[in-house]
Amino acid sequence: MSKIWLNGEFVESEDAQVSVFDHGLLYGDGCFEGIRVYNNRIFKLRSHLKRMFESAQAIRLQPGCSIDELEEIVRETVRVNNQSDGYIRLVFTRGKGTLGLNPFLCPTATVFVIVESIKLYPDEMYEDGMSIIVAERPRVPAHCLDPKVKSLNYLNNILAKIEAVDAGVLEALMLNCEGEVSECTGDNIFIIKDNTISTPPISAGILHGITRKFVIEKVAPELGYTIEERTIQLSEVLSADEVFLTGTAAEVIGVSHIGDDVVGSGKVGTITHQLEAEFRRRVRENAPED
Ligand code: PMP
């Protein structure tokens, strides 16, 4: 059992409840963040809080607290749960309202913070690589619901995830409506060809992954690599030497198979292993909280 911070107070997880009239539940109207705690340090906490407030602003949701207040709430929730290594889920919903869509009839946002232990992909998957598929369903276009908004409306991703689960794998690569590579249901994607690392640009319609940014700006340069952000076609992914995914839960994980296609040698490549090891070293030794 854990303690949940819910609308201003700590409650036991089994007592943490929101109304059936909450628009987060009725309409997926809200936003969220998933954040890691490594060795009592909250990885990229400020970046996650900033993205959370940007998501809230994009949907015109006012959480009723400042970014600094929320930072203290998150830190306090980690402290009271004694969770030196774990996963934080931060959620704003539009709050309780009527059965109509109008978000402005919900006077007060619901805010909660959950801190739990983290469920990771199995170790073998980091050694041997992960199998994924290419989802038939495209990523929702940015002019409809911009994927950079980490909203509670994840059905586009969930339906692609169902395609993955039906195919017996855990992740699905999603293309955008132009047929270009965008991202996976809960991870960003990178490819390596002839020692050059590339990843789709923000304009491909993706979440601005915080792990993605850390890998581009810190992890890869430390190892002497620069990463290109450019439009990527599916054929390039299928003919890449290495493919890897990044995400808060996944960290850096190599991909060995995409549908019926084998990636490179069918094993996790050398550069992916280097990036994965360097990422782990940095977050476990002294995770930056900026
Ligand atoms: N894309 C999507 C759709 C996601 O939900 C996530 C987060 N799980 C990511 C990418 C990875 O982002 P981050 O590195 O910030 O966790």
mmCIF file of N, CA and C in Angstrom, residues 142-265:
data_model
loop_
_atom_site.group_PDB
_atom_site.id
_atom_site.type_symbol
_atom_site.label_atom_id
_atom_site.label_comp_id
_atom_site.label_asym_id
_atom_site.label_seq_id
_atom_site.Cartn_x
_atom_site.Cartn_y
_atom_site.Cartn_z
ATOM 1 N N ALA A 142 -0.748 16.030 -35.687
ATOM 2 C CA ALA A 142 -0.538 17.126 -34.730
ATOM 3 C C ALA A 142 -1.631 18.187 -34.819
ATOM 4 N N HIS A 143 -2.215 18.380 -36.012
ATOM 5 C CA HIS A 143 -3.240 19.416 -36.101
ATOM 6 C C HIS A 143 -4.585 18.929 -35.543
ATOM 7 N N CYS A 144 -4.694 17.643 -35.193
ATOM 8 C CA CYS A 144 -5.923 17.164 -34.517
ATOM 9 C C CYS A 144 -5.715 17.172 -33.001
ATOM 10 N N LEU A 145 -4.730 16.456 -32.539
ATOM 11 C CA LEU A 145 -4.396 16.447 -31.111
ATOM 12 C C LEU A 145 -2.890 16.241 -31.059
ATOM 13 N N ASP A 146 -2.167 17.312 -30.804
ATOM 14 C CA ASP A 146 -0.712 17.263 -30.935
ATOM 15 C C ASP A 146 -0.115 16.238 -29.970
ATOM 16 N N PRO A 147 0.610 15.240 -30.504
ATOM 17 C CA PRO A 147 1.218 14.236 -29.620
ATOM 18 C C PRO A 147 2.188 14.819 -28.605
ATOM 19 N N LYS A 148 2.604 16.079 -28.787
ATOM 20 C CA LYS A 148 3.494 16.656 -27.766
ATOM 21 C C LYS A 148 2.728 16.956 -26.473
ATOM 22 N N VAL A 149 1.389 16.993 -26.556
ATOM 23 C CA VAL A 149 0.563 17.142 -25.354
ATOM 24 C C VAL A 149 0.387 15.747 -24.756
ATOM 25 N N LYS A 150 0.891 15.563 -23.551
ATOM 26 C CA LYS A 150 0.787 14.231 -22.925
ATOM 27 C C LYS A 150 -0.563 14.170 -22.202
ATOM 28 N N SER A 151 -1.604 14.015 -23.006
ATOM 29 C CA SER A 151 -2.956 14.089 -22.465
ATOM 30 C C SER A 151 -3.418 12.733 -21.947
ATOM 31 N N LEU A 152 -4.506 12.747 -21.220
ATOM 32 C CA LEU A 152 -5.075 11.480 -20.720
ATOM 33 C C LEU A 152 -5.792 10.727 -21.831
ATOM 34 N N ASN A 153 -5.813 11.326 -23.014
ATOM 35 C CA ASN A 153 -6.489 10.709 -24.147
ATOM 36 C C ASN A 153 -5.507 9.846 -24.925
ATOM 37 N N TYR A 154 -5.256 8.647 -24.429
ATOM 38 C CA TYR A 154 -4.216 7.786 -25.009
ATOM 39 C C TYR A 154 -4.784 6.679 -25.891
ATOM 40 N N LEU A 155 -6.055 6.829 -26.317
ATOM 41 C CA LEU A 155 -6.658 5.722 -27.075
ATOM 42 C C LEU A 155 -5.955 5.436 -28.388
ATOM 43 N N ASN A 156 -5.417 6.461 -29.037
ATOM 44 C CA ASN A 156 -4.660 6.234 -30.274
ATOM 45 C C ASN A 156 -3.506 5.249 -29.997
ATOM 46 N N ASN A 157 -2.797 5.491 -28.891
ATOM 47 C CA ASN A 157 -1.678 4.627 -28.515
ATOM 48 C C ASN A 157 -2.163 3.257 -28.034
ATOM 49 N N ILE A 158 -3.270 3.278 -27.287
ATOM 50 C CA ILE A 158 -3.777 2.011 -26.729
ATOM 51 C C ILE A 158 -4.226 1.075 -27.847
ATOM 52 N N LEU A 159 -4.870 1.631 -28.877
ATOM 53 C CA LEU A 159 -5.317 0.776 -29.983
ATOM 54 C C LEU A 159 -4.122 0.190 -30.735
ATOM 55 N N ALA A 160 -3.041 0.970 -30.844
ATOM 56 C CA ALA A 160 -1.820 0.430 -31.466
ATOM 57 C C ALA A 160 -1.188 -0.616 -30.544
ATOM 58 N N LYS A 161 -1.252 -0.373 -29.242
ATOM 59 C CA LYS A 161 -0.717 -1.335 -28.265
ATOM 60 C C LYS A 161 -1.498 -2.656 -28.360
ATOM 61 N N ILE A 162 -2.810 -2.556 -28.586
ATOM 62 C CA ILE A 162 -3.616 -3.775 -28.753
ATOM 63 C C ILE A 162 -3.138 -4.551 -29.986
ATOM 64 N N GLU A 163 -2.792 -3.826 -31.043
ATOM 65 C CA GLU A 163 -2.233 -4.506 -32.228
ATOM 66 C C GLU A 163 -0.961 -5.261 -31.838
ATOM 67 N N ALA A 164 -0.130 -4.614 -30.995
ATOM 68 C CA ALA A 164 1.127 -5.248 -30.557
ATOM 69 C C ALA A 164 0.829 -6.496 -29.728
ATOM 70 N N VAL A 165 -0.061 -6.354 -28.764
ATOM 71 C CA VAL A 165 -0.370 -7.486 -27.874
ATOM 72 C C VAL A 165 -0.970 -8.636 -28.685
ATOM 73 N N ASP A 166 -1.853 -8.306 -29.643
ATOM 74 C CA ASP A 166 -2.425 -9.342 -30.515
ATOM 75 C C ASP A 166 -1.333 -10.087 -31.285
ATOM 76 N N ALA A 167 -0.255 -9.353 -31.609
ATOM 77 C CA ALA A 167 0.842 -9.969 -32.374
ATOM 78 C C ALA A 167 1.858 -10.635 -31.443
ATOM 79 N N GLY A 168 1.608 -10.576 -30.133
ATOM 80 C CA GLY A 168 2.486 -11.258 -29.170
ATOM 81 C C GLY A 168 3.728 -10.468 -28.813
ATOM 82 N N VAL A 169 3.736 -9.139 -29.046
ATOM 83 C CA VAL A 169 4.890 -8.316 -28.675
ATOM 84 C C VAL A 169 4.436 -7.171 -27.772
ATOM 85 N N LEU A 170 5.401 -6.371 -27.307
ATOM 86 C CA LEU A 170 5.066 -5.365 -26.294
ATOM 87 C C LEU A 170 5.024 -3.931 -26.816
ATOM 88 N N GLU A 171 5.562 -3.686 -28.010
ATOM 89 C CA GLU A 171 5.539 -2.322 -28.529
ATOM 90 C C GLU A 171 5.169 -2.322 -30.007
ATOM 91 N N ALA A 172 4.629 -1.185 -30.441
ATOM 92 C CA ALA A 172 4.281 -1.009 -31.846
ATOM 93 C C ALA A 172 4.834 0.326 -32.323
ATOM 94 N N LEU A 173 5.447 0.291 -33.481
ATOM 95 C CA LEU A 173 5.920 1.517 -34.119
ATOM 96 C C LEU A 173 4.745 2.136 -34.863
ATOM 97 N N MET A 174 4.561 3.430 -34.669
ATOM 98 C CA MET A 174 3.457 4.106 -35.340
ATOM 99 C C MET A 174 4.007 5.053 -36.415
ATOM 100 N N LEU A 175 3.389 5.047 -37.571
ATOM 101 C CA LEU A 175 3.744 5.988 -38.635
ATOM 102 C C LEU A 175 2.801 7.174 -38.511
ATOM 103 N N ASN A 176 3.207 8.320 -39.036
ATOM 104 C CA ASN A 176 2.256 9.437 -39.049
ATOM 105 C C ASN A 176 1.373 9.332 -40.307
ATOM 106 N N CYS A 177 0.456 10.272 -40.491
ATOM 107 C CA CYS A 177 -0.484 10.148 -41.610
ATOM 108 C C CYS A 177 0.203 10.342 -42.962
ATOM 109 N N GLU A 178 1.449 10.819 -42.962
ATOM 110 C CA GLU A 178 2.229 10.920 -44.215
ATOM 111 C C GLU A 178 2.985 9.612 -44.466
ATOM 112 N N GLY A 179 2.861 8.667 -43.577
ATOM 113 C CA GLY A 179 3.542 7.384 -43.742
ATOM 114 C C GLY A 179 4.975 7.397 -43.228
ATOM 115 N N GLU A 180 5.383 8.510 -42.592
ATOM 116 C CA GLU A 180 6.750 8.574 -42.042
ATOM 117 C C GLU A 180 6.769 7.996 -40.626
ATOM 118 N N VAL A 181 7.968 7.634 -40.185
ATOM 119 C CA VAL A 181 8.119 7.069 -38.842
ATOM 120 C C VAL A 181 7.876 8.171 -37.806
ATOM 121 N N SER A 182 7.048 7.879 -36.788
ATOM 122 C CA SER A 182 6.866 8.872 -35.727
ATOM 123 C C SER A 182 7.469 8.339 -34.420
ATOM 124 N N GLU A 183 6.747 7.489 -33.713
ATOM 125 C CA GLU A 183 7.235 6.991 -32.420
ATOM 126 C C GLU A 183 6.478 5.714 -32.097
ATOM 127 N N CYS A 184 6.816 5.105 -30.971
ATOM 128 C CA CYS A 184 6.077 3.918 -30.538
ATOM 129 C C CYS A 184 4.975 4.348 -29.571
ATOM 130 N N THR A 185 4.210 3.393 -29.064
ATOM 131 C CA THR A 185 3.042 3.750 -28.254
ATOM 132 C C THR A 185 3.435 4.433 -26.946
ATOM 133 N N GLY A 186 4.634 4.116 -26.431
ATOM 134 C CA GLY A 186 5.080 4.739 -25.192
ATOM 135 C C GLY A 186 6.577 5.004 -25.187
ATOM 136 N N ASP A 187 7.189 5.028 -26.350
ATOM 137 C CA ASP A 187 8.645 5.205 -26.450
ATOM 138 C C ASP A 187 8.989 5.944 -27.735
ATOM 139 N N ASN A 188 10.096 6.667 -27.738
ATOM 140 C CA ASN A 188 10.626 7.252 -28.983
ATOM 141 C C ASN A 188 11.556 6.249 -29.652
ATOM 142 N N ILE A 189 11.781 6.440 -30.960
ATOM 143 C CA ILE A 189 12.578 5.473 -31.727
ATOM 144 C C ILE A 189 13.795 6.121 -32.370
ATOM 145 N N PHE A 190 14.888 5.350 -32.440
ATOM 146 C CA PHE A 190 16.142 5.785 -33.080
ATOM 147 C C PHE A 190 16.602 4.657 -34.002
ATOM 148 N N ILE A 191 17.286 5.039 -35.104
ATOM 149 C CA ILE A 191 17.889 4.014 -35.957
ATOM 150 C C ILE A 191 19.376 4.317 -36.134
ATOM 151 N N ILE A 192 20.148 3.284 -36.406
ATOM 152 C CA ILE A 192 21.584 3.462 -36.655
ATOM 153 C C ILE A 192 21.918 2.771 -37.976
ATOM 154 N N LYS A 193 22.549 3.525 -38.895
ATOM 155 C CA LYS A 193 22.993 2.951 -40.170
ATOM 156 C C LYS A 193 24.397 3.464 -40.432
ATOM 157 N N ASP A 194 25.314 2.582 -40.685
ATOM 158 C CA ASP A 194 26.718 2.957 -40.937
ATOM 159 C C ASP A 194 27.224 3.932 -39.863
ATOM 160 N N ASN A 195 26.992 3.588 -38.625
ATOM 161 C CA ASN A 195 27.462 4.379 -37.464
ATOM 162 C C ASN A 195 26.815 5.749 -37.320
ATOM 163 N N THR A 196 25.793 6.046 -38.120
ATOM 164 C CA THR A 196 25.086 7.321 -37.959
ATOM 165 C C THR A 196 23.754 7.058 -37.257
ATOM 166 N N ILE A 197 23.511 7.829 -36.206
ATOM 167 C CA ILE A 197 22.282 7.645 -35.421
ATOM 168 C C ILE A 197 21.274 8.721 -35.820
ATOM 169 N N SER A 198 20.035 8.325 -36.097
ATOM 170 C CA SER A 198 18.986 9.282 -36.477
ATOM 171 C C SER A 198 17.708 8.992 -35.704
ATOM 172 N N THR A 199 16.925 10.036 -35.569
ATOM 173 C CA THR A 199 15.625 9.897 -34.901
ATOM 174 C C THR A 199 14.646 10.866 -35.551
ATOM 175 N N PRO A 200 13.354 10.519 -35.603
ATOM 176 C CA PRO A 200 12.399 11.437 -36.237
ATOM 177 C C PRO A 200 12.370 12.787 -35.521
ATOM 178 N N PRO A 201 12.154 13.864 -36.286
ATOM 179 C CA PRO A 201 12.096 15.199 -35.685
ATOM 180 C C PRO A 201 10.764 15.401 -34.975
ATOM 181 N N ILE A 202 10.698 16.447 -34.157
ATOM 182 C CA ILE A 202 9.468 16.794 -33.455
ATOM 183 C C ILE A 202 8.320 16.979 -34.462
ATOM 184 N N SER A 203 8.671 17.505 -35.665
ATOM 185 C CA SER A 203 7.639 17.768 -36.677
ATOM 186 C C SER A 203 6.996 16.486 -37.223
ATOM 187 N N ALA A 204 7.560 15.309 -36.888
ATOM 188 C CA ALA A 204 6.928 14.054 -37.315
ATOM 189 C C ALA A 204 5.663 13.776 -36.500
ATOM 190 N N GLY A 205 5.426 14.600 -35.454
ATOM 191 C CA GLY A 205 4.238 14.401 -34.617
ATOM 192 C C GLY A 205 4.520 13.395 -33.522
ATOM 193 N N ILE A 206 5.391 13.794 -32.593
ATOM 194 C CA ILE A 206 5.797 12.873 -31.518
ATOM 195 C C ILE A 206 5.760 13.594 -30.179
ATOM 196 N N LEU A 207 5.779 12.806 -29.115
ATOM 197 C CA LEU A 207 5.972 13.389 -27.790
ATOM 198 C C LEU A 207 7.430 13.833 -27.687
ATOM 199 N N HIS A 208 7.662 14.997 -27.081
ATOM 200 C CA HIS A 208 9.039 15.459 -26.862
ATOM 201 C C HIS A 208 9.616 14.647 -25.711
ATOM 202 N N GLY A 209 10.047 13.449 -26.015
ATOM 203 C CA GLY A 209 10.492 12.524 -24.971
ATOM 204 C C GLY A 209 11.665 13.103 -24.187
ATOM 205 N N ILE A 210 11.597 12.983 -22.889
ATOM 206 C CA ILE A 210 12.652 13.531 -22.036
ATOM 207 C C ILE A 210 13.880 12.609 -22.068
ATOM 208 N N THR A 211 13.642 11.312 -22.191
ATOM 209 C CA THR A 211 14.754 10.371 -22.344
ATOM 210 C C THR A 211 15.419 10.596 -23.706
ATOM 211 N N ARG A 212 14.605 10.797 -24.731
ATOM 212 C CA ARG A 212 15.097 11.092 -26.085
ATOM 213 C C ARG A 212 16.054 12.286 -26.051
ATOM 214 N N LYS A 213 15.615 13.360 -25.400
ATOM 215 C CA LYS A 213 16.412 14.585 -25.351
ATOM 216 C C LYS A 213 17.728 14.353 -24.590
ATOM 217 N N PHE A 214 17.638 13.615 -23.506
ATOM 218 C CA PHE A 214 18.829 13.342 -22.686
ATOM 219 C C PHE A 214 19.844 12.500 -23.480
ATOM 220 N N VAL A 215 19.317 11.553 -24.261
ATOM 221 C CA VAL A 215 20.202 10.718 -25.087
ATOM 222 C C VAL A 215 20.850 11.574 -26.177
ATOM 223 N N ILE A 216 20.058 12.445 -26.815
ATOM 224 C CA ILE A 216 20.597 13.295 -27.886
ATOM 225 C C ILE A 216 21.638 14.282 -27.333
ATOM 226 N N GLU A 217 21.298 14.910 -26.191
ATOM 227 C CA GLU A 217 22.138 16.019 -25.721
ATOM 228 C C GLU A 217 23.285 15.606 -24.805
ATOM 229 N N LYS A 218 23.123 14.493 -24.095
ATOM 230 C CA LYS A 218 24.152 14.140 -23.103
ATOM 231 C C LYS A 218 24.801 12.778 -23.368
ATOM 232 N N VAL A 219 23.968 11.750 -23.523
ATOM 233 C CA VAL A 219 24.510 10.390 -23.546
ATOM 234 C C VAL A 219 25.325 10.144 -24.822
ATOM 235 N N ALA A 220 24.731 10.452 -25.979
ATOM 236 C CA ALA A 220 25.424 10.192 -27.248
ATOM 237 C C ALA A 220 26.691 11.045 -27.386
ATOM 238 N N PRO A 221 26.635 12.376 -27.124
ATOM 239 C CA PRO A 221 27.852 13.182 -27.248
ATOM 240 C C PRO A 221 28.991 12.690 -26.351
ATOM 241 N N GLU A 222 28.652 12.224 -25.151
ATOM 242 C CA GLU A 222 29.668 11.694 -24.225
ATOM 243 C C GLU A 222 30.447 10.541 -24.871
ATOM 244 N N LEU A 223 29.740 9.788 -25.734
ATOM 245 C CA LEU A 223 30.381 8.636 -26.377
ATOM 246 C C LEU A 223 30.942 9.010 -27.753
ATOM 247 N N GLY A 224 30.851 10.293 -28.100
ATOM 248 C CA GLY A 224 31.414 10.739 -29.376
ATOM 249 C C GLY A 224 30.457 10.650 -30.555
ATOM 250 N N TYR A 225 29.183 10.431 -30.301
ATOM 251 C CA TYR A 225 28.202 10.356 -31.394
ATOM 252 C C TYR A 225 27.360 11.621 -31.435
ATOM 253 N N THR A 226 26.974 12.023 -32.658
ATOM 254 C CA THR A 226 25.950 13.072 -32.759
ATOM 255 C C THR A 226 24.719 12.401 -33.362
ATOM 256 N N ILE A 227 23.560 12.886 -32.985
ATOM 257 C CA ILE A 227 22.323 12.263 -33.468
ATOM 258 C C ILE A 227 21.597 13.244 -34.377
ATOM 259 N N GLU A 228 21.251 12.760 -35.569
ATOM 260 C CA GLU A 228 20.509 13.599 -36.528
ATOM 261 C C GLU A 228 19.031 13.480 -36.248
ATOM 262 N N GLU A 229 18.330 14.612 -36.247
ATOM 263 C CA GLU A 229 16.870 14.581 -36.191
ATOM 264 C C GLU A 229 16.393 14.843 -37.610
ATOM 265 N N ARG A 230 15.786 13.854 -38.222
ATOM 266 C CA ARG A 230 15.369 14.008 -39.620
ATOM 267 C C ARG A 230 14.217 13.058 -39.921
ATOM 268 N N THR A 231 13.507 13.359 -41.007
ATOM 269 C CA THR A 231 12.402 12.494 -41.424
ATOM 270 C C THR A 231 12.943 11.100 -41.739
ATOM 271 N N ILE A 232 12.276 10.099 -41.205
ATOM 272 C CA ILE A 232 12.722 8.708 -41.423
ATOM 273 C C ILE A 232 11.576 7.906 -42.044
ATOM 274 N N GLN A 233 11.920 7.148 -43.089
ATOM 275 C CA GLN A 233 10.920 6.282 -43.729
ATOM 276 C C GLN A 233 10.987 4.889 -43.096
ATOM 277 N N LEU A 234 9.865 4.179 -43.184
ATOM 278 C CA LEU A 234 9.815 2.831 -42.599
ATOM 279 C C LEU A 234 10.899 1.927 -43.198
ATOM 280 N N SER A 235 11.132 2.059 -44.522
ATOM 281 C CA SER A 235 12.134 1.190 -45.173
ATOM 282 C C SER A 235 13.513 1.362 -44.521
ATOM 283 N N GLU A 236 13.804 2.572 -44.017
ATOM 284 C CA GLU A 236 15.107 2.803 -43.366
ATOM 285 C C GLU A 236 15.179 2.098 -42.019
ATOM 286 N N VAL A 237 14.041 2.025 -41.357
ATOM 287 C CA VAL A 237 14.025 1.318 -40.068
ATOM 288 C C VAL A 237 14.262 -0.170 -40.324
ATOM 289 N N LEU A 238 13.596 -0.670 -41.358
ATOM 290 C CA LEU A 238 13.679 -2.112 -41.625
ATOM 291 C C LEU A 238 15.066 -2.510 -42.129
ATOM 292 N N SER A 239 15.810 -1.564 -42.714
ATOM 293 C CA SER A 239 17.151 -1.915 -43.219
ATOM 294 C C SER A 239 18.263 -1.349 -42.329
ATOM 295 N N ALA A 240 17.899 -0.862 -41.132
ATOM 296 C CA ALA A 240 18.906 -0.277 -40.228
ATOM 297 C C ALA A 240 19.823 -1.361 -39.664
ATOM 298 N N ASP A 241 21.030 -0.941 -39.238
ATOM 299 C CA ASP A 241 21.946 -1.879 -38.565
ATOM 300 C C ASP A 241 21.479 -2.119 -37.133
ATOM 301 N N GLU A 242 20.976 -1.027 -36.504
ATOM 302 C CA GLU A 242 20.481 -1.128 -35.131
ATOM 303 C C GLU A 242 19.255 -0.229 -34.991
ATOM 304 N N VAL A 243 18.356 -0.633 -34.120
ATOM 305 C CA VAL A 243 17.187 0.192 -33.796
ATOM 306 C C VAL A 243 17.052 0.155 -32.276
ATOM 307 N N PHE A 244 16.804 1.313 -31.665
ATOM 308 C CA PHE A 244 16.542 1.275 -30.219
ATOM 309 C C PHE A 244 15.436 2.255 -29.855
ATOM 310 N N LEU A 245 14.851 2.035 -28.698
ATOM 311 C CA LEU A 245 13.755 2.869 -28.202
ATOM 312 C C LEU A 245 14.206 3.555 -26.918
ATOM 313 N N THR A 246 13.619 4.708 -26.640
ATOM 314 C CA THR A 246 13.890 5.387 -25.368
ATOM 315 C C THR A 246 12.572 5.763 -24.696
ATOM 316 N N GLY A 247 12.563 5.718 -23.379
ATOM 317 C CA GLY A 247 11.386 6.129 -22.626
ATOM 318 C C GLY A 247 11.702 6.073 -21.138
ATOM 319 N N THR A 248 10.888 6.750 -20.364
ATOM 320 C CA THR A 248 11.112 6.814 -18.919
ATOM 321 C C THR A 248 11.185 5.419 -18.303
ATOM 322 N N ALA A 249 10.250 4.556 -18.672
ATOM 323 C CA ALA A 249 10.251 3.210 -18.090
ATOM 324 C C ALA A 249 11.293 2.334 -18.780
ATOM 325 N N ALA A 250 11.363 2.407 -20.107
ATOM 326 C CA ALA A 250 12.244 1.513 -20.880
ATOM 327 C C ALA A 250 13.711 1.906 -20.781
ATOM 328 N N GLU A 251 14.007 3.168 -20.488
ATOM 329 C CA GLU A 251 15.361 3.760 -20.579
ATOM 330 C C GLU A 251 15.815 3.667 -22.043
ATOM 331 N N VAL A 252 16.885 2.867 -22.316
ATOM 332 C CA VAL A 252 17.326 2.660 -23.711
ATOM 333 C C VAL A 252 17.258 1.160 -23.949
ATOM 334 N N ILE A 253 16.489 0.734 -24.949
ATOM 335 C CA ILE A 253 16.350 -0.714 -25.188
ATOM 336 C C ILE A 253 16.464 -1.023 -26.684
ATOM 337 N N GLY A 254 17.247 -2.020 -27.009
ATOM 338 C CA GLY A 254 17.462 -2.399 -28.407
ATOM 339 C C GLY A 254 16.290 -3.193 -28.965
ATOM 340 N N VAL A 255 16.083 -3.033 -30.276
ATOM 341 C CA VAL A 255 15.020 -3.786 -30.970
ATOM 342 C C VAL A 255 15.695 -4.830 -31.857
ATOM 343 N N SER A 256 15.247 -6.082 -31.764
ATOM 344 C CA SER A 256 15.859 -7.152 -32.563
ATOM 345 C C SER A 256 14.987 -7.565 -33.747
ATOM 346 N N HIS A 257 13.684 -7.427 -33.604
ATOM 347 C CA HIS A 257 12.771 -7.844 -34.679
ATOM 348 C C HIS A 257 11.663 -6.819 -34.846
ATOM 349 N N ILE A 258 11.291 -6.569 -36.106
ATOM 350 C CA ILE A 258 10.134 -5.711 -36.379
ATOM 351 C C ILE A 258 9.201 -6.512 -37.270
ATOM 352 N N GLY A 259 8.108 -6.979 -36.707
ATOM 353 C CA GLY A 259 7.247 -7.906 -37.442
ATOM 354 C C GLY A 259 8.075 -9.117 -37.844
ATOM 355 N N ASP A 260 8.059 -9.456 -39.149
ATOM 356 C CA ASP A 260 8.832 -10.617 -39.614
ATOM 357 C C ASP A 260 10.275 -10.256 -39.957
ATOM 358 N N ASP A 261 10.625 -8.999 -39.860
ATOM 359 C CA ASP A 261 11.982 -8.569 -40.241
ATOM 360 C C ASP A 261 12.948 -8.621 -39.066
ATOM 361 N N VAL A 262 14.162 -9.054 -39.369
ATOM 362 C CA VAL A 262 15.218 -9.079 -38.353
ATOM 363 C C VAL A 262 15.997 -7.781 -38.466
ATOM 364 N N VAL A 263 16.273 -7.139 -37.332
ATOM 365 C CA VAL A 263 17.058 -5.896 -37.344
ATOM 366 C C VAL A 263 18.543 -6.253 -37.276
ATOM 367 N N GLY A 264 19.319 -5.768 -38.240
ATOM 368 C CA GLY A 264 20.772 -6.006 -38.263
ATOM 369 C C GLY A 264 21.092 -7.473 -38.131
ATOM 370 N N SER A 265 21.906 -7.800 -37.112
ATOM 371 C CA SER A 265 22.329 -9.185 -36.911
ATOM 372 C C SER A 265 21.285 -9.994 -36.133
#
